[in-house]
CSV table of C-alpha atoms in Angstrom, one decimal:
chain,number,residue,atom,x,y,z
A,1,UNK,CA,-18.0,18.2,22.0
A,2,UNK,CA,-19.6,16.9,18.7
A,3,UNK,CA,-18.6,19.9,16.9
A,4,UNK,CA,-15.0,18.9,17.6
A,5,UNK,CA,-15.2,15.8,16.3
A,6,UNK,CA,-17.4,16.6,13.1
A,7,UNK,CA,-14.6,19.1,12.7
A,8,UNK,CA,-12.0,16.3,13.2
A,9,UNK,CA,-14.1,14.1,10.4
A,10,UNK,CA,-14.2,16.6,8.1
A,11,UNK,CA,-10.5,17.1,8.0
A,12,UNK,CA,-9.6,13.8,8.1
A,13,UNK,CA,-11.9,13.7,4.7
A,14,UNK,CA,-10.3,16.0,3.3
A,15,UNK,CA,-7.0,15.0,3.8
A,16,UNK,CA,-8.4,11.4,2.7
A,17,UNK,CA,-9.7,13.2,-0.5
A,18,UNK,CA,-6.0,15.2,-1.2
A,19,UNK,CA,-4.3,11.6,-1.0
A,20,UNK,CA,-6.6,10.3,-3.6
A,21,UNK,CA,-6.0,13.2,-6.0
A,22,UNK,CA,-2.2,12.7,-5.2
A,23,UNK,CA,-2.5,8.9,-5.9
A,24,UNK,CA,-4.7,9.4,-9.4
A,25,UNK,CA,-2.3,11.8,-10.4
A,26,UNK,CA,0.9,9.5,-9.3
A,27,UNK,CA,2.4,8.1,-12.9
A,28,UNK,CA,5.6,5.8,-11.5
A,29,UNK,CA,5.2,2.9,-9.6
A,30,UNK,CA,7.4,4.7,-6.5
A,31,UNK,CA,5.0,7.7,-6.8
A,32,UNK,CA,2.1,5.5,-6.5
A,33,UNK,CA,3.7,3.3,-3.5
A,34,UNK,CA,4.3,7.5,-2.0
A,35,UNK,CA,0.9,8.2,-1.9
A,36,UNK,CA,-0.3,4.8,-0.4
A,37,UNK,CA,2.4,4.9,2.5
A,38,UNK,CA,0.8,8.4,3.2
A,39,UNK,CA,-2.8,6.9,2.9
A,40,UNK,CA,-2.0,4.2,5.6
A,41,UNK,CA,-0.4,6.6,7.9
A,42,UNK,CA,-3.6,8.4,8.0
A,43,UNK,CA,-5.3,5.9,9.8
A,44,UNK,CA,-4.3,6.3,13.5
A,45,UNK,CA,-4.1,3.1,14.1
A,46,UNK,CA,-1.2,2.7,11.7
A,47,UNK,CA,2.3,2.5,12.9
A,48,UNK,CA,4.3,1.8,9.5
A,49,UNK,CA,3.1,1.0,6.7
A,50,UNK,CA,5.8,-0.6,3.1
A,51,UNK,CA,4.8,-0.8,-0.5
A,52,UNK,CA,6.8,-3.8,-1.7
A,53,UNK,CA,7.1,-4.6,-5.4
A,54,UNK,CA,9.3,-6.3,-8.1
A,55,UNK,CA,9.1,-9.9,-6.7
A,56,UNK,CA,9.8,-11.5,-9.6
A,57,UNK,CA,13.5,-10.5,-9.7
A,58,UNK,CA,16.0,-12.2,-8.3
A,59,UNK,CA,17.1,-9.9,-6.3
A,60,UNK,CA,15.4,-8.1,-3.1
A,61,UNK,CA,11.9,-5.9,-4.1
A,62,UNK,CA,11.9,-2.4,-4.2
A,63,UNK,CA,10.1,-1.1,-1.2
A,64,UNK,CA,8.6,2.6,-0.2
A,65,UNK,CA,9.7,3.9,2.1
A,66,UNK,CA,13.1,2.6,0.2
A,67,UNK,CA,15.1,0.3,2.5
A,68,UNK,CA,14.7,-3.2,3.5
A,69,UNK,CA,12.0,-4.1,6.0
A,70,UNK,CA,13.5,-6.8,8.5
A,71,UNK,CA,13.5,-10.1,7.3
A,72,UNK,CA,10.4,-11.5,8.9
A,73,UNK,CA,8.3,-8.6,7.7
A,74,UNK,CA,9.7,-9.3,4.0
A,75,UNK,CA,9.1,-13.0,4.8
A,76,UNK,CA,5.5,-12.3,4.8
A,77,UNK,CA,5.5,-9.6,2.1
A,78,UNK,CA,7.1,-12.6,-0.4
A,79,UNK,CA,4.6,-14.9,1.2
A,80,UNK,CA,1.8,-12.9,0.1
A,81,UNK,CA,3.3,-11.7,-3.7
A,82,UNK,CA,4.5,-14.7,-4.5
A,83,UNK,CA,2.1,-17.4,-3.2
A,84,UNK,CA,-1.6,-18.5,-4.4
A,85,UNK,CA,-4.4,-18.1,-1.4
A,86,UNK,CA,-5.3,-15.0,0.5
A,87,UNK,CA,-4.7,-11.9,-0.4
A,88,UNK,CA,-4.4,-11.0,2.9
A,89,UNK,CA,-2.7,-11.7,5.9
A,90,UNK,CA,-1.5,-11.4,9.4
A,91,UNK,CA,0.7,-11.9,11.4
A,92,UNK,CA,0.5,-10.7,14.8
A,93,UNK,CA,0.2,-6.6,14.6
A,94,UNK,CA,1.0,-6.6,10.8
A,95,UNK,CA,-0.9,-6.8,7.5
A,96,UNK,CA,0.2,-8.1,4.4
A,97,UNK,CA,-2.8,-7.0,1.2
A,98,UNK,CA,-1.6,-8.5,-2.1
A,99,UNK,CA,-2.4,-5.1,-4.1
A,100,UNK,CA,-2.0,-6.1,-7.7
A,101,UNK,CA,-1.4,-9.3,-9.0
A,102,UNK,CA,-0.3,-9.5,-12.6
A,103,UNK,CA,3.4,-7.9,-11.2
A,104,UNK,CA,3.2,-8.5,-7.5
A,105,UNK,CA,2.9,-5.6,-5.2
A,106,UNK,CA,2.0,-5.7,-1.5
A,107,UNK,CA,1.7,-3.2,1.4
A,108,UNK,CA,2.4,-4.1,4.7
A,109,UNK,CA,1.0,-2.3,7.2
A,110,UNK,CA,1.5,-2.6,11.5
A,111,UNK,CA,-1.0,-1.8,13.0
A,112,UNK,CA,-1.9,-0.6,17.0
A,113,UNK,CA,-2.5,-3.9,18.2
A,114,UNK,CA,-4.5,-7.4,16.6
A,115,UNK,CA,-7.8,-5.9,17.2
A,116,UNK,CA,-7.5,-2.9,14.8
A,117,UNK,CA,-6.6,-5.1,11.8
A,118,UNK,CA,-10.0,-5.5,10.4
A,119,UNK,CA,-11.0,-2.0,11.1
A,120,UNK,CA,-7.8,-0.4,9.3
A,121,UNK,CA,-9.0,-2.6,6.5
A,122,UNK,CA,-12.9,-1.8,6.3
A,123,UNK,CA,-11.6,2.0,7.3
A,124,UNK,CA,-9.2,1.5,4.1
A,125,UNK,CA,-11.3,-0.5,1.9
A,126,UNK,CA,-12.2,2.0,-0.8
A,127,UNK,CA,-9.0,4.0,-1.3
A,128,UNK,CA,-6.8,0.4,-0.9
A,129,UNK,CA,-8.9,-0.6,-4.1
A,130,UNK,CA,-8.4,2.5,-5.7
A,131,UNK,CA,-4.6,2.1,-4.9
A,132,UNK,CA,-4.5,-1.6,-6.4
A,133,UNK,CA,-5.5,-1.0,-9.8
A,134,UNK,CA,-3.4,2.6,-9.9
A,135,UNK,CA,-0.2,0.7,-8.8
A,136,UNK,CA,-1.2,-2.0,-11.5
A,137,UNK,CA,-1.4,0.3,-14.1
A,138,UNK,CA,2.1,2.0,-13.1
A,139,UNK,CA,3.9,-1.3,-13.2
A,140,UNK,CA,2.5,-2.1,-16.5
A,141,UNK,CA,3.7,1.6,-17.9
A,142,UNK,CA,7.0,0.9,-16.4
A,143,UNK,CA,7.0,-2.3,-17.8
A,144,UNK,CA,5.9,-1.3,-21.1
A,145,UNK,CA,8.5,2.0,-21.2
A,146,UNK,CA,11.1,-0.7,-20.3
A,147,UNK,CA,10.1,-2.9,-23.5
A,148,UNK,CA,10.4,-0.1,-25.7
A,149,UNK,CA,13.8,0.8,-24.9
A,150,UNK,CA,15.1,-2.4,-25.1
């Protein structure tokens, strides 16, 4: 029975490890918010999971999977970009992680229940990191390539 599960591990590592390279090698702030969607949907505790960016606007973010979220869940994605405090926050099932701060990004993630919130989260912890400052560094290209043009 433990070889099934050290066999599950191990694939689940690796898979882990191909959504890292994926996200490293991601150069557009959609192809970033891509590979984090399919980071958090890793985790089977998660049961969506957004990347929500472009706050600043006035009009509606851009989001990953692209759509609008319903309002409540882009209430708390705004109330996580956009205000000072936590960087992270819940509301019943859902998470919202403030994942880079200079142009506001945020995934929100639902989760399997209240109690699997902080797990998904110290589960998460390294590649969510990871995922900040390479989301970060895509706004700021786009942001840059933008300038430039103009």
């Amino acid at each position: 029975m433990q070889a099934g599960g050290t066999s599950d591990a191990m694939a689940s590592a690796v898979r882990q490890f191909e959504g890292m390279r994926r996200l490293v090698e991601a150069g557009t702030p959609r192809e970033v918010a891509v590979e984090i969607v399919r980071l958090a949907g890793m985790d089977p505790a998660c049961r969506s999971a957004v990347v929500a960016w472009g706050f600043e606007g006035g009009g509606p973010p851009e989001c990953e999977p692209q759509g609008q979220p319903a309002e409540p869940v882009m209430a708390l994605a705004r109330a996580t970009a956009t205000k000072a405090g936590p960087v992270f926050r819940t509301e019943g099932s859902r998470i919202a992680l403030r994942l880079a701060d200079a142009q506001p990004a945020v995934l929100l993630v639902e989760v399997e229940g209240e109690a699997q919130q902080h797990r998904f989260m110290d589960a998460s912890a390294a590649w969510l990191d990871v995922s900040g400052r390479q989301l970060a560094r895509a706004l700021e290209a786009a942001e840059l390539r933008t300038s430039v043009r103009r």
